[in-house]
């Protein structure tokens, strides 16, 4: 008797994210950067044509990257490779899955393809990570099939303020949930626009039902450790590494900061002599139309 | 999981965290990352010493890669404490990750639901190594060499505590009872309402 082999189950998809916990996922635009990221200790890389800071600077429509560029990055490293599709663009997601990408990020950093609907992620074998700004958004993405969540922050700014706001919003909502009487849960589910089942599960577990990374504005080892102490399971660093003066050292330092996020002596040590951080833009200086986090919620 | 079956558990990030432990689990994750951080924080030698001293050490997935004598790639460099040869990402990319029921020697008659994620596989086993479980094609995925245990799959992602109880027994805990019913530990994270 040959036992049944199951692929693409939610267990396998969300289990992969469990293996990334405590790690750093770095945005890379070339195979060379991917190798530097792997060498620095990244647990995965996000392959894309332009980092968010450049997408911001260039303007225009941002789409899925050229498959040949993603394929080159896949061939250049042994760690998992993620890639972004536009929100709601299920065909870009199908293409990424066909290419053997390990994780698809349905990302607000790209220009949304659908302002009403996200990709129905249960139909895919490849797992998805999605952004959120609060608990309702996180649970809506999970009910659509996201196997991993990241708080959105504000990508390409180097300003951690939104990442902090979103992580605190998620954690505060879960803390509130834990002490909420049963009869108020139904109203909470309605207010958050999520299923009662998923809300009850979140309350039981005292955390999101899937791994939750921080993203959007992390630029220094201290930023990364801050997000970990606020309850992140790991950290995405987009423009923060390869827009800085010394990407290899900074990447390596951020990896160590995420591992030893509770040890200020190690944090002090790894924060030394990293060269110039990315220049960054304060989120307060952005106009409404420049904000990425408010897209398709 | 360990706490739910009565063992004390603590996280190891630095060499002095190993003091006083009866056993060590090197978990799943990215083996390149694990290997680099173990080198940087000088964990390689103390962990290899712990394995050589006869204390129980268990590697799952990336942890198994770290215990191996040799792997098919140059990077990462394993600890070489267990006489097995291992291939990383032996089944392909994430879309090829899978779940399968296995018979595992020593755990009792019930099948064990194993979760393989970008999993490695064992290509060569030394004379001292006991194969506890293999895939239908014969490739070993769970092995034991005296005080050392290695699994290509992730017992930490399932609710079945038998593999953990087996390891706690190796580390000097209560003996493993093959006839005891499988204890369902509180479910670990990763489940969701929609899943059957």
Coordinates of C-alpha atoms in Angstrom, one line a residue:
Chain A
X1 CA 0.0 0.0 0.0
X2 CA 1.4 3.4 -1.0
X3 CA 0.3 6.1 1.4
X4 CA -1.4 9.2 -0.1
X5 CA 0.9 12.1 -0.8
X6 CA -0.7 15.5 -0.3
X7 CA 0.8 18.7 -1.7
X8 CA -0.4 22.3 -1.5
X9 CA -2.3 21.8 1.7
X10 CA -2.7 24.7 4.1
X11 CA -0.5 22.8 6.6
X12 CA 2.3 22.6 4.1
X13 CA 1.9 26.2 3.0
X14 CA 1.7 27.8 6.5
X15 CA 4.3 25.3 7.7
X16 CA 6.8 26.8 5.4
X17 CA 6.2 30.2 7.0
X18 CA 6.8 28.6 10.4
X19 CA 10.3 27.6 9.1
X20 CA 11.1 31.3 8.3
X21 CA 10.2 32.4 11.8
X22 CA 13.0 34.4 13.6
X23 CA 14.5 35.3 10.2
X24 CA 15.0 38.1 7.8
X25 CA 13.6 38.2 4.2
X26 CA 15.4 40.7 2.0
X27 CA 14.4 42.4 -1.2
X28 CA 16.9 41.8 -4.1
X29 CA 16.9 43.0 -7.7
X30 CA 19.9 41.0 -9.1
X31 CA 21.4 37.5 -8.6
X32 CA 24.5 39.2 -7.1
X33 CA 22.3 40.9 -4.5
X34 CA 20.6 37.5 -3.8
X35 CA 23.9 35.9 -3.1
X36 CA 24.9 38.7 -0.8
X37 CA 21.6 38.3 1.0
X38 CA 22.1 34.5 1.4
X39 CA 25.6 35.1 2.6
X40 CA 24.4 37.6 5.1
X41 CA 22.0 35.0 6.6
X42 CA 18.6 35.8 5.0
X43 CA 16.1 33.0 5.3
X44 CA 14.5 34.0 2.0
X45 CA 14.8 36.7 -0.7
X46 CA 12.1 38.7 -2.4
X47 CA 12.9 38.9 -6.1
X48 CA 11.8 42.1 -7.8
X49 CA 12.8 44.5 -10.5
X50 CA 12.8 47.6 -8.4
X51 CA 12.9 48.0 -4.6
X52 CA 10.0 50.0 -3.2
X53 CA 12.1 53.2 -2.8
X54 CA 12.7 53.2 -6.6
X55 CA 9.1 52.3 -7.4
X56 CA 8.1 55.3 -5.3
X57 CA 10.7 57.5 -7.1
X58 CA 9.8 56.3 -10.6
X59 CA 6.1 56.5 -10.3
X60 CA 3.9 54.9 -13.1
X61 CA 2.4 51.4 -12.9
X62 CA 4.4 48.8 -11.0
X63 CA 3.8 45.2 -12.1
X64 CA 5.1 41.7 -11.6
X65 CA 8.8 41.4 -12.4
X66 CA 10.1 39.9 -15.7
X67 CA 10.1 36.1 -15.3
X68 CA 13.6 35.7 -16.6
X69 CA 14.9 38.0 -13.9
X70 CA 13.1 36.0 -11.3
X71 CA 14.4 32.8 -12.8
X72 CA 18.0 34.0 -12.6
X73 CA 17.6 34.7 -8.9
X74 CA 16.0 31.3 -8.3
X75 CA 19.1 29.7 -10.0
X76 CA 21.6 31.8 -8.0
X77 CA 20.6 30.8 -4.4
X78 CA 19.5 27.8 -2.4
X79 CA 17.2 29.7 0.0
X80 CA 13.5 30.2 -0.8
X81 CA 12.7 32.8 -3.4
X82 CA 9.5 35.0 -3.1
X83 CA 8.1 37.3 -5.8
X84 CA 5.3 39.9 -5.9
X85 CA 2.1 39.9 -7.8
X86 CA -0.3 42.8 -8.0
X87 CA -3.3 42.7 -5.6
X88 CA -6.1 40.7 -7.3
X89 CA -3.9 39.8 -10.3
X90 CA -4.4 36.0 -10.1
X91 CA -2.8 35.5 -13.5
X92 CA 0.5 37.0 -12.4
X93 CA 0.2 34.7 -9.4
X94 CA -0.4 31.7 -11.7
X95 CA 2.7 32.7 -13.7
X96 CA 4.8 32.9 -10.5
X97 CA 3.5 29.5 -9.3
X98 CA 4.4 27.9 -12.7
X99 CA 7.9 29.3 -12.4
X100 CA 8.5 27.5 -9.1
X101 CA 8.6 30.6 -6.9
X102 CA 8.4 29.4 -3.3
X103 CA 6.1 32.2 -2.0
X104 CA 3.9 34.8 -3.7
X105 CA 3.6 38.2 -2.0
X106 CA 0.2 39.7 -3.1
X107 CA 1.6 43.2 -2.5
X108 CA 0.3 46.7 -2.2
X109 CA 3.8 47.9 -3.3
X110 CA 2.8 47.1 -6.8
X111 CA -0.2 48.9 -8.4
X112 CA -3.4 47.0 -7.5
X113 CA -5.1 45.2 -10.4
X114 CA -8.4 44.9 -8.5
X115 CA -9.6 47.3 -5.9
X116 CA -12.4 45.1 -4.8
X117 CA -11.1 41.5 -4.7
X118 CA -7.9 39.9 -3.6
X119 CA -6.6 36.6 -5.2
X120 CA -8.5 33.5 -4.0
X121 CA -5.4 31.9 -2.6
X122 CA -6.9 28.6 -1.7
X123 CA -6.8 27.6 -5.3
X124 CA -3.0 27.7 -5.4
X125 CA -0.4 25.2 -4.5
X126 CA 2.1 28.0 -3.9
X127 CA 1.7 29.8 -0.5
X128 CA 0.9 33.5 -0.3
X129 CA 2.0 36.2 2.0
X130 CA -0.3 39.4 2.3
X131 CA 0.0 42.7 4.0
X132 CA -2.3 44.0 6.8
X133 CA -2.7 47.2 8.8
X134 CA -4.9 45.7 11.5
X135 CA -6.5 42.5 12.7
X136 CA -9.5 42.6 10.4
X137 CA -7.3 43.0 7.3
X138 CA -5.1 40.2 8.5
X139 CA -8.0 37.8 9.1
X140 CA -9.7 38.7 5.8
X141 CA -6.5 37.8 4.0
X142 CA -6.2 34.5 5.9
X143 CA -9.8 33.6 5.0
X144 CA -8.8 34.1 1.4
X145 CA -6.0 31.6 1.9
X146 CA -2.9 33.7 2.9
X147 CA -0.5 31.3 4.7
X148 CA 1.6 34.1 6.1
X149 CA 0.9 37.7 7.0
X150 CA 3.1 40.8 7.2
X151 CA 2.2 44.1 8.6
X152 CA 2.3 46.6 5.8
X153 CA 4.2 49.6 7.3
X154 CA 5.0 52.1 4.5
X155 CA 7.3 50.5 2.0
X156 CA 10.3 52.4 0.5
X157 CA 10.4 55.1 3.2
X158 CA 13.0 53.8 5.7
X159 CA 10.6 55.3 8.3
X160 CA 9.5 52.6 10.7
X161 CA 6.6 54.5 12.2
X162 CA 3.8 52.8 10.1
X163 CA 5.3 49.4 10.7
X164 CA 5.1 50.1 14.4
X165 CA 1.5 51.4 14.1
X166 CA 0.3 48.3 12.2
X167 CA 2.0 45.8 14.5
X168 CA 0.6 47.5 17.6
X169 CA -2.8 47.6 16.0
X170 CA -2.8 43.8 15.4
X171 CA -1.4 43.0 18.8
X172 CA -3.7 45.3 20.6
X173 CA -6.8 43.9 18.8
X174 CA -5.7 40.3 19.8
X175 CA -5.2 41.4 23.5
X176 CA -8.7 42.9 23.5
X177 CA -10.1 39.8 21.9
X178 CA -8.6 37.6 24.7
X179 CA -10.7 39.3 27.4
X180 CA -13.8 39.9 25.3
X181 CA -17.0 38.1 26.6
X182 CA -18.4 35.6 24.2
X183 CA -21.5 37.6 23.4
X184 CA -19.5 40.5 22.1
X185 CA -17.5 38.4 19.7
X186 CA -20.2 38.3 17.1
X187 CA -20.3 42.1 17.0
X188 CA -16.5 42.2 16.8
X189 CA -16.6 39.8 13.9
X190 CA -19.1 42.0 12.1
X191 CA -17.0 45.1 12.8
X192 CA -13.8 43.5 11.6
X193 CA -15.7 42.0 8.6
X194 CA -14.3 38.5 9.4
X195 CA -15.8 35.1 10.2
X196 CA -16.7 34.2 13.7
X197 CA -14.8 30.9 13.4
X198 CA -11.5 32.6 12.5
X199 CA -12.0 35.2 15.2
X200 CA -12.6 32.5 17.8
X201 CA -9.5 30.6 16.7
X202 CA -7.4 33.7 17.0
X203 CA -8.8 34.3 20.5
X204 CA -8.0 30.7 21.5
X205 CA -4.5 30.8 20.2
X206 CA -3.8 34.3 21.5
X207 CA -2.1 35.2 18.2
X208 CA -2.7 35.3 14.4
X209 CA -3.4 31.8 13.1
X210 CA -0.4 32.1 10.8
X211 CA 3.1 33.6 11.0
X212 CA 3.2 37.4 11.1
X213 CA 6.3 39.3 9.9
X214 CA 6.9 43.0 10.1
X215 CA 7.5 45.0 6.9
X216 CA 7.6 48.5 5.4
X217 CA 10.2 50.9 6.7
X218 CA 12.7 48.7 8.6
X219 CA 16.2 50.3 7.9
X220 CA 18.4 49.5 10.9
X221 CA 19.2 46.5 13.3
X222 CA 17.4 48.5 16.0
X223 CA 14.3 48.9 13.8
X224 CA 14.3 45.1 13.2
X225 CA 14.7 44.3 17.0
X226 CA 12.0 46.9 17.8
X227 CA 9.5 45.0 15.5
X228 CA 10.5 41.7 17.1
X229 CA 10.0 43.0 20.6
X230 CA 6.6 44.3 19.5
X231 CA 5.6 40.7 18.6
X232 CA 6.7 40.2 15.0
X233 CA 7.7 36.6 14.1
X234 CA 10.4 37.9 11.7
X235 CA 11.2 40.9 9.5
X236 CA 11.1 41.8 5.8
X237 CA 13.6 44.4 4.8
X238 CA 13.0 46.0 1.4
X239 CA 14.9 49.0 0.4
X240 CA 16.7 49.3 3.7
X241 CA 19.6 47.0 2.8
X242 CA 20.5 47.5 -0.8
X243 CA 19.8 51.3 -0.7
X244 CA 22.3 51.6 2.2
X245 CA 26.0 52.3 1.9
X246 CA 27.2 48.8 2.9
X247 CA 24.5 46.2 2.1
X248 CA 26.5 43.1 3.1
X249 CA 27.3 44.4 6.6
X250 CA 23.9 45.9 7.2
X251 CA 22.1 42.7 6.1
X252 CA 24.3 40.6 8.3
X253 CA 23.7 43.0 11.2
X254 CA 19.9 43.0 10.8
X255 CA 20.0 39.1 10.7
X256 CA 21.8 39.1 14.0
X257 CA 19.5 41.7 15.5
X258 CA 16.5 39.6 14.7
X259 CA 18.0 36.5 16.3
X260 CA 19.2 38.4 19.4
X261 CA 16.4 40.9 19.5
X262 CA 16.2 40.8 23.3
X263 CA 19.9 41.3 24.0
X264 CA 20.8 45.0 24.0
X265 CA 24.5 44.3 24.3
X266 CA 24.5 42.2 21.1
X267 CA 22.3 44.9 19.4
X268 CA 24.8 47.6 20.4
X269 CA 27.6 45.5 19.0
X270 CA 26.0 44.7 15.6
X271 CA 24.8 48.3 15.1
X272 CA 28.4 49.7 15.0
X273 CA 30.0 50.9 11.8
X274 CA 27.4 50.0 9.3
X275 CA 28.0 53.0 7.0
X276 CA 25.2 55.2 5.7
X277 CA 21.6 53.9 6.2
X278 CA 19.1 54.5 3.3
X279 CA 18.3 58.1 3.1
X280 CA 14.5 57.6 3.6
X281 CA 11.5 59.8 3.6
X282 CA 9.4 60.7 6.6
X283 CA 5.9 59.2 6.2
X284 CA 4.5 62.5 7.4
X285 CA 5.9 64.2 4.2
X286 CA 4.0 61.9 1.9
X287 CA 0.8 63.0 0.2
X288 CA -2.3 60.8 0.4
X289 CA -1.7 59.4 -3.1
X290 CA 1.8 58.4 -2.3
X291 CA 0.7 56.1 0.6
X292 CA 0.9 52.4 -0.4
X293 CA -0.6 50.8 2.7
X294 CA -4.1 52.2 2.1
X295 CA -4.4 50.3 -1.2
X296 CA -7.0 47.5 -1.5
X297 CA -7.8 46.7 2.1
Chain B
X1 CA 5.0 20.6 22.5
X2 CA 7.8 19.6 24.8
X3 CA 6.2 21.4 27.7
X4 CA 2.9 19.7 27.0
X5 CA 4.5 16.3 27.5
X6 CA 6.1 17.3 30.8
X7 CA 9.6 18.3 29.7
X8 CA 11.2 21.7 30.5
X9 CA 12.2 23.6 27.4
X10 CA 14.3 26.6 26.8
X11 CA 15.6 28.4 23.7
X12 CA 19.3 28.2 22.8
X13 CA 20.8 31.2 21.1
X14 CA 24.3 31.4 22.7
X15 CA 26.8 28.8 23.9
X16 CA 26.1 29.3 27.7
X17 CA 22.4 28.5 27.0
X18 CA 23.5 24.9 26.6
X19 CA 24.5 24.6 30.2
X20 CA 22.6 22.0 32.2
X21 CA 20.6 20.7 29.2
X22 CA 19.8 16.9 28.9
X23 CA 19.0 17.2 25.2
X24 CA 19.1 19.6 22.3
X25 CA 16.7 19.9 19.3
X26 CA 18.1 21.7 16.2
X27 CA 14.8 22.7 14.6
X28 CA 13.8 23.3 11.0
X29 CA 14.6 26.6 9.3
X30 CA 17.1 27.6 6.6
X31 CA 20.2 25.6 7.0
X32 CA 22.4 28.3 5.5
X33 CA 21.2 30.8 8.1
X34 CA 21.4 28.3 10.9
X35 CA 25.0 27.4 9.9
X36 CA 26.1 31.0 9.7
X37 CA 24.7 32.0 13.0
X38 CA 26.1 28.9 14.7
X39 CA 29.5 29.8 13.4
X40 CA 29.2 33.4 14.4
X41 CA 28.0 32.8 18.0
X42 CA 30.5 29.9 18.5
X43 CA 27.8 27.2 18.9
X44 CA 29.4 24.6 16.5
X45 CA 32.0 23.2 18.9
X46 CA 29.8 23.1 22.0
X47 CA 27.0 21.4 20.1
X48 CA 29.4 18.9 18.5
X49 CA 30.8 18.2 22.0
X50 CA 27.4 17.7 23.4
X51 CA 26.6 15.1 20.7
X52 CA 29.9 13.4 21.3
X53 CA 29.4 13.3 25.1
X54 CA 26.3 11.1 24.6
X55 CA 23.6 13.6 25.3
X56 CA 20.5 13.4 23.1
X57 CA 20.5 15.6 20.1
X58 CA 17.7 15.7 17.5
X59 CA 17.8 17.5 14.2
X60 CA 14.7 18.1 12.1
X61 CA 15.0 19.1 8.5
X62 CA 17.6 21.9 8.6
X63 CA 18.7 20.4 11.9
X64 CA 19.3 17.1 10.2
X65 CA 21.4 18.8 7.6
X66 CA 23.5 20.2 10.4
X67 CA 24.1 16.8 12.0
X68 CA 25.1 15.1 8.8
X69 CA 28.7 13.9 8.1
X70 CA 28.4 15.3 4.6
X71 CA 25.9 17.0 2.3
X72 CA 25.8 17.1 -1.5
X73 CA 26.6 20.8 -1.7
X74 CA 29.6 22.8 -0.4
X75 CA 27.4 25.1 1.6
X76 CA 26.4 25.0 4.5
X77 CA 29.2 23.1 6.3
X78 CA 27.5 20.6 8.6
X79 CA 28.7 19.6 12.1
X80 CA 29.6 16.1 10.9
X81 CA 28.5 14.3 14.1
X82 CA 26.2 11.7 12.6
X83 CA 27.3 9.1 10.0
X84 CA 24.8 10.0 7.3
X85 CA 25.0 11.8 3.9
X86 CA 22.2 14.2 3.2
X87 CA 20.9 16.0 0.1
X88 CA 19.2 19.4 0.7
X89 CA 15.9 20.4 -1.0
X90 CA 15.7 16.8 -2.3
X91 CA 12.1 17.0 -3.5
X92 CA 12.2 20.4 -5.3
X93 CA 10.7 23.7 -4.5
X94 CA 7.9 24.7 -2.1
X95 CA 5.1 23.7 -4.5
X96 CA 6.5 20.1 -4.1
X97 CA 6.4 20.2 -0.3
X98 CA 4.1 17.4 0.9
X99 CA 2.4 15.5 3.7
X100 CA 2.5 11.7 4.0
X101 CA 1.7 8.9 6.5
X102 CA 4.7 6.9 7.5
X103 CA 5.5 3.9 9.7
X104 CA 8.1 4.8 12.2
X105 CA 10.1 2.0 13.9
X106 CA 9.8 2.3 17.7
X107 CA 6.8 4.6 17.8
X108 CA 4.2 1.9 17.8
X109 CA 1.7 0.5 15.2
X110 CA -0.1 3.7 14.3
X111 CA 1.0 5.6 11.2
X112 CA 2.7 8.9 11.7
X113 CA 1.6 11.9 9.7
X114 CA 4.8 13.5 8.5
X115 CA 5.1 17.0 7.0
X116 CA 7.9 17.6 4.5
X117 CA 8.8 21.2 3.6
X118 CA 11.5 21.8 1.1
X119 CA 12.8 18.8 2.8
X120 CA 16.2 17.1 2.7
X121 CA 16.6 13.3 2.3
X122 CA 19.2 10.8 3.5
X123 CA 21.4 9.4 0.7
X124 CA 23.8 7.3 2.7
X125 CA 23.7 5.7 6.2
X126 CA 26.7 4.5 8.1
X127 CA 26.9 1.1 9.9
X128 CA 26.0 2.5 13.3
X129 CA 22.9 4.2 12.0
X130 CA 19.5 2.7 12.4
X131 CA 16.8 3.6 9.8
X132 CA 13.5 4.3 11.7
X133 CA 11.5 5.2 8.7
X134 CA 11.8 5.5 4.9
X135 CA 9.6 6.6 2.0
X136 CA 7.9 4.0 -0.2
X137 CA 10.9 4.4 -2.6
X138 CA 13.3 3.3 0.1
X139 CA 14.9 6.7 0.9
X140 CA 15.4 7.1 4.6
X141 CA 13.7 10.0 6.3
X142 CA 14.2 9.2 10.0
X143 CA 17.4 7.8 11.5
X144 CA 19.0 7.2 14.9
X145 CA 22.6 6.7 15.8
X146 CA 22.7 6.0 19.5
X147 CA 22.0 9.4 21.2
X148 CA 21.4 11.2 17.9
X149 CA 18.1 11.4 16.1
X150 CA 17.4 13.0 12.7
X151 CA 14.2 13.5 10.8
X152 CA 13.7 15.0 7.3
X153 CA 10.1 16.0 8.3
X154 CA 8.7 18.4 10.9
X155 CA 7.2 16.8 14.0
X156 CA 6.9 20.3 15.4
X157 CA 4.1 21.1 12.9
X158 CA 1.8 18.2 13.9
X159 CA -0.3 17.5 16.9
X160 CA 1.1 14.0 17.4
X161 CA 3.6 14.1 20.3
X162 CA 5.0 10.6 19.8
X163 CA 8.2 11.7 18.1
X164 CA 8.8 14.2 20.9
X165 CA 8.1 11.6 23.6
X166 CA 10.5 9.3 21.9
X167 CA 13.2 12.0 22.0
X168 CA 12.5 12.9 25.7
X169 CA 13.0 9.3 26.5
X170 CA 16.4 9.4 24.7
X171 CA 17.3 12.4 26.8
X172 CA 16.6 10.5 30.1
X173 CA 12.9 11.2 30.5
X174 CA 10.2 8.6 31.1
X175 CA 10.7 5.5 28.9
X176 CA 8.7 5.5 25.6
X177 CA 5.8 3.2 25.8
X178 CA 4.9 1.8 22.3
X179 CA 1.5 0.7 23.5
X180 CA 0.4 3.9 25.0
X181 CA -2.1 5.7 22.8
X182 CA -0.7 8.6 20.9
X183 CA -1.2 11.8 23.0
X184 CA -2.6 14.7 21.1
X185 CA -0.7 17.7 22.2
X186 CA -2.5 21.0 22.0
X187 CA -2.6 21.8 18.4
X188 CA 0.3 23.9 17.1
X189 CA -0.2 27.0 15.0
X190 CA -0.9 26.7 11.4
X191 CA -4.5 25.3 11.4
X192 CA -7.3 27.4 10.2
X193 CA -11.1 27.1 10.0
X194 CA -11.3 26.3 6.3
X195 CA -9.0 23.3 6.4
X196 CA -10.7 19.9 6.5

